[in-house]
Short mmCIF file of C-alpha atoms in Angstrom, two decimals:
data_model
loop_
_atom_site.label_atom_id
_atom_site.label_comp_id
_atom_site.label_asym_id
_atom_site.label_seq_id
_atom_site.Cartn_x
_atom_site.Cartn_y
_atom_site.Cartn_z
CA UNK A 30 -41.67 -267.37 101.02
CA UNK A 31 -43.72 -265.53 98.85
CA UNK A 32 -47.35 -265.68 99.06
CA UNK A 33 -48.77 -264.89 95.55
CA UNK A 34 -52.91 -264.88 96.77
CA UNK A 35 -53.73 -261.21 96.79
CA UNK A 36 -56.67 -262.62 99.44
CA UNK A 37 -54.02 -264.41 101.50
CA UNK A 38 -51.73 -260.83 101.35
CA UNK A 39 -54.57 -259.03 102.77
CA UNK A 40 -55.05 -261.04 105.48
CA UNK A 41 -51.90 -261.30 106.45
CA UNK A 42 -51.42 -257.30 106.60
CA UNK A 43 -54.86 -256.93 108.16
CA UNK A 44 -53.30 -259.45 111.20
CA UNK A 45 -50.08 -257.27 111.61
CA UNK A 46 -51.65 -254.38 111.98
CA UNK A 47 -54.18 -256.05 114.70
CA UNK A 48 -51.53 -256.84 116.73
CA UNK A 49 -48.77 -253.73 116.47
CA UNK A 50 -52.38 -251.23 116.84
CA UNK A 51 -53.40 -253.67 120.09
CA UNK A 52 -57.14 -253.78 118.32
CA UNK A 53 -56.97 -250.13 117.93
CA UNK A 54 -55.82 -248.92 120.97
CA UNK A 55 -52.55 -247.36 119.56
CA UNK A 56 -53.72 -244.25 118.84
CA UNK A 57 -50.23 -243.27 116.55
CA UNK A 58 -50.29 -246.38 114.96
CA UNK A 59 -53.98 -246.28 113.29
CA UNK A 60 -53.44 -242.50 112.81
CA UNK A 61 -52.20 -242.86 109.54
CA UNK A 62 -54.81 -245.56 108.61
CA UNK A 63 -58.10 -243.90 109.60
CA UNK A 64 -60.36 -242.72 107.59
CA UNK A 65 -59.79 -238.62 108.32
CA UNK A 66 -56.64 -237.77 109.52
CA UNK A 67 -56.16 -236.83 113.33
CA UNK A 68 -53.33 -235.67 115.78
CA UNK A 69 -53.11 -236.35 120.04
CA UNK A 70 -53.27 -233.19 121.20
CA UNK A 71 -51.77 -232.02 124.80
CA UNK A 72 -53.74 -234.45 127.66
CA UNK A 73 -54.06 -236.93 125.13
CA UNK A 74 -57.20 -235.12 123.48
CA UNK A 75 -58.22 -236.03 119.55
CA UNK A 76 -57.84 -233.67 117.22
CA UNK A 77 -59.31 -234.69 114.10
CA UNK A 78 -58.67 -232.79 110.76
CA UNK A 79 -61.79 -232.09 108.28
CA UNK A 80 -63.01 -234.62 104.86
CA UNK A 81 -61.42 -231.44 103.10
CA UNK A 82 -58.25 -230.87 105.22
CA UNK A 83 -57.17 -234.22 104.92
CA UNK A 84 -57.38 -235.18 101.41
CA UNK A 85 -57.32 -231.54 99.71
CA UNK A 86 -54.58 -230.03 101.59
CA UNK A 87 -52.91 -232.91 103.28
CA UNK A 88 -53.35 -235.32 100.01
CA UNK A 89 -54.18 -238.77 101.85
CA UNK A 90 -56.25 -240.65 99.37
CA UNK A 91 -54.61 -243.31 100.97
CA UNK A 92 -57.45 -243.43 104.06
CA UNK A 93 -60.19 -244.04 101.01
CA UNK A 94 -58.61 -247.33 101.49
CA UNK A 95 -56.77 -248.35 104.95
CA UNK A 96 -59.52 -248.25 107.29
CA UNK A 97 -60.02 -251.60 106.09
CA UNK A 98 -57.07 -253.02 107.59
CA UNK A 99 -58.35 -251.60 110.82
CA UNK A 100 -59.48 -254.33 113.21
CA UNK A 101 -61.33 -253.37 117.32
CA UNK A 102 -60.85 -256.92 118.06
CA UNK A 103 -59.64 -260.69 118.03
CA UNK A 104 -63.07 -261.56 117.20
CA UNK A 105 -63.69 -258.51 114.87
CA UNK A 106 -60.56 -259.54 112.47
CA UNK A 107 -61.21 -263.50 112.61
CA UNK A 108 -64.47 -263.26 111.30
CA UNK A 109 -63.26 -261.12 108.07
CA UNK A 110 -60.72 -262.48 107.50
CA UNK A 111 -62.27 -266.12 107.19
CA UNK A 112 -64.98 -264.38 105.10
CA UNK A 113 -61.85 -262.84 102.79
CA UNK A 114 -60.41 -266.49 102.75
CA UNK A 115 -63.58 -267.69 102.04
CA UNK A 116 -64.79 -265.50 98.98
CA UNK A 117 -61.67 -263.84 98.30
CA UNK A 118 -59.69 -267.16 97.20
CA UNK A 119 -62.71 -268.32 95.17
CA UNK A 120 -63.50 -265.03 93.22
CA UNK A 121 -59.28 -264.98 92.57
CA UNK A 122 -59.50 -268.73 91.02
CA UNK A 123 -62.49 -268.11 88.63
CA UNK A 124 -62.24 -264.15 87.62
CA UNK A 125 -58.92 -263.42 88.07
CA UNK A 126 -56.64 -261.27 90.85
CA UNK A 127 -57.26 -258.40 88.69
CA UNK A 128 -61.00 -258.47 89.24
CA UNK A 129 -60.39 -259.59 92.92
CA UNK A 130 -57.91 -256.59 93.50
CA UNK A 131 -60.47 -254.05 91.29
CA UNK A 132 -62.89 -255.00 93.65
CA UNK A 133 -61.61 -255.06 96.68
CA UNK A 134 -60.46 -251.44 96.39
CA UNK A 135 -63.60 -250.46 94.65
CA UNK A 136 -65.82 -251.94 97.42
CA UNK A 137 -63.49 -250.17 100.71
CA UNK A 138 -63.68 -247.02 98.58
CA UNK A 139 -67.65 -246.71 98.56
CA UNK A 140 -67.77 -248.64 101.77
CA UNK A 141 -65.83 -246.16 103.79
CA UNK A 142 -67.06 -243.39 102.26
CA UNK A 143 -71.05 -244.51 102.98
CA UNK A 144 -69.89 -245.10 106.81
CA UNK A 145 -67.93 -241.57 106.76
CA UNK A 146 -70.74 -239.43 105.46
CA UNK A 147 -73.91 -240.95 106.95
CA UNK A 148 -72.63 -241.98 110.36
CA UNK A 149 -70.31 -238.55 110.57
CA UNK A 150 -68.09 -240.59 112.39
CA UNK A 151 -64.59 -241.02 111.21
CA UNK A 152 -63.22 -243.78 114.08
CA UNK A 153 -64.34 -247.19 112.18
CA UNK A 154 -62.31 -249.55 110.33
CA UNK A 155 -62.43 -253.78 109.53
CA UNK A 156 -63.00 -255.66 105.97
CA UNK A 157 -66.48 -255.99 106.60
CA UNK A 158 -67.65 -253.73 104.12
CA UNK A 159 -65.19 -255.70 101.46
CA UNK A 160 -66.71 -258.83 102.48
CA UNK A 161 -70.06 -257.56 101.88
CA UNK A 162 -68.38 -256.32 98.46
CA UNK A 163 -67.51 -260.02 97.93
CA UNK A 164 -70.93 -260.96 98.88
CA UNK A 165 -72.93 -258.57 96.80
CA UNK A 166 -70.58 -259.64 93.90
CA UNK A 167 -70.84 -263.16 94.16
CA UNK A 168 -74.53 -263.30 94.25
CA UNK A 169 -75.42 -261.17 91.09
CA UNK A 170 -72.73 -263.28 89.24
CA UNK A 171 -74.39 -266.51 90.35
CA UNK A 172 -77.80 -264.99 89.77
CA UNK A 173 -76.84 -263.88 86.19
CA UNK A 174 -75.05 -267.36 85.41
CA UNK A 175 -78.12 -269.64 87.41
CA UNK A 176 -75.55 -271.85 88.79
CA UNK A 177 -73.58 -272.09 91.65
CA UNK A 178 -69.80 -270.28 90.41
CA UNK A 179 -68.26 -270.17 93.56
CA UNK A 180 -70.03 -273.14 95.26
CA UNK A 181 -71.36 -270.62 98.28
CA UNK A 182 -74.43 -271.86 99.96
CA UNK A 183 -77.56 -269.55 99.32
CA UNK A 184 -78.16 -270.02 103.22
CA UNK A 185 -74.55 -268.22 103.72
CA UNK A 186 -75.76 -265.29 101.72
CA UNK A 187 -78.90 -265.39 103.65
CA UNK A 188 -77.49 -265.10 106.88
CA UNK A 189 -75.56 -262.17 105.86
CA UNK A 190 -78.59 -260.11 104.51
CA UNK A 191 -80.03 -260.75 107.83
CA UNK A 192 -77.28 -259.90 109.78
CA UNK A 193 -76.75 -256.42 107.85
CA UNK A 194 -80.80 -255.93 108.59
CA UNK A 195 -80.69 -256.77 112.76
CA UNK A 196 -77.28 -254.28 112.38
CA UNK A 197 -79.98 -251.54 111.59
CA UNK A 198 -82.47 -252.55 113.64
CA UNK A 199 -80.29 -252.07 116.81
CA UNK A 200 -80.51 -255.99 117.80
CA UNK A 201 -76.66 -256.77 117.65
CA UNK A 202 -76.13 -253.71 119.79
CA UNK A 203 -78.02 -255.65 122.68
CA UNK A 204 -76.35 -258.54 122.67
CA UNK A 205 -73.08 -256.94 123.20
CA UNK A 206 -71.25 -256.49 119.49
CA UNK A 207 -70.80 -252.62 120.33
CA UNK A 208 -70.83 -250.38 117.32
CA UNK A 209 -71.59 -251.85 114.14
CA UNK A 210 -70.17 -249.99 110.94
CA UNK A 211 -73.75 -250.39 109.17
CA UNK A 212 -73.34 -248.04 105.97
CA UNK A 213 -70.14 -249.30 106.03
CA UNK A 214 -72.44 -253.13 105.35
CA UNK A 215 -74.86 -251.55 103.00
CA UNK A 216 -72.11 -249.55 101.06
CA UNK A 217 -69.87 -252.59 100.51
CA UNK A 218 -73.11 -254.82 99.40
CA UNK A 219 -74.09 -251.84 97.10
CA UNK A 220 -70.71 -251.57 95.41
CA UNK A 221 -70.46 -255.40 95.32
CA UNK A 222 -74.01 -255.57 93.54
CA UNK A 223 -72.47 -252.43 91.34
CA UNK A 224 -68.88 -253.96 90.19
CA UNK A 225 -71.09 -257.08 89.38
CA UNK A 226 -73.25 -255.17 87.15
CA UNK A 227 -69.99 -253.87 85.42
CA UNK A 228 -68.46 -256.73 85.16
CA UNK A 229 -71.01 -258.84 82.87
CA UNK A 230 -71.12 -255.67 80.52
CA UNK A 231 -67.67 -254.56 80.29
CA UNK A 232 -65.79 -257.46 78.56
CA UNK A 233 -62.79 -258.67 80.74
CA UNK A 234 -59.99 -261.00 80.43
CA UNK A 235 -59.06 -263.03 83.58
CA UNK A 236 -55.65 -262.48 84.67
#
């Protein structure tokens, strides 16, 4: 069976590696997918390589990208994913898997790069800051149009802009959704708002 819905794809790898990382807890399983590159050293110490070490002298560009498929829990990876199945299927019916795939990448790229550098943390990982990609894309389009393209409810977008705000504020943290990749949010809506911008002056052709 082949599954031709780029959005459907990415779901579908995002669930395998879930399960074969147990939520992250396979330490040499997401060791080639996080964000800086990082060894178990003797009595199962971390030993994480440098921004420049890993992409300069090891050459991973690949971990701009893969801590998106990076999921902590059950929870963590149903909620993106129905976001990605959501948006993603909708954007890939009206502009094209071109312009889904262009900015899917685009958004991880800026969105784990913001986490990386103003969290100094390189352990995070989910689709979260693609879905806010999606978002941030979806809303200037419909803003620029003044219809509804992808037949989202403004109270959807809503909720999300709130939820990135009580992320900052600290709120989710006290009722028990443990570390929130915030810049990872803010990037992704950013890059979203960003590709959006590009894409109503650059002309494109859907494919």
């Amino acid at each position: 069976m082949i599954i031709k819905n780029l959005s459907i794809q990415i779901i579908f790898i995002s669930i395998i590696i879930g399960f074969i990382s147990n939520f992250g807890s396979n330490a040499e399983i997401i060791s080639y997918l996080t964000f800086l590159k990082f060894e178990i050293t003797s009595y199962n110490n971390i030993g994480t390589y440098s921004f420049s070490e890993t992409y300069y002298i090891y050459n991973e560009w690949w971990r701009l990208l893969t801590p998106m498929l990076l999921h902590f829990s059950f929870t963590h990876l149903a909620f993106n994913c129905l976001w990605i199945y959501i948006l993603g299927l909708r954007i890939e019916e009206i502009d094209g898997k071109i312009i889904f795939l262009s900015l899917v990448i685009f958004s991880s790229i800026l969105s784990n790069i913001a986490q990386y550098f103003f969290s100094e943390s390189a352990f995070f990982g989910g689709l979260s800051g693609v879905v806010y990609g999606l978002i941030g894309f979806c809303m200037i389009r419909e803003f620029e149009a003044s219809k509804n393209i992808y037949e989202m409810p403004p109270a959807l977008y809503l909720f999300m802009i709130i939820w990135l705000f009580l992320g900052f504020s600290g709120v989710l943290d006290l009722f028990g959704f443990g570390s929130v990749a915030n810049f990872a949010h803010l990037g992704g809506l950013i890059s979203g708002i960003i590709f959006a911008m590009m894409y109503l002056i650059i002309p494109t052709k859907k494919i």
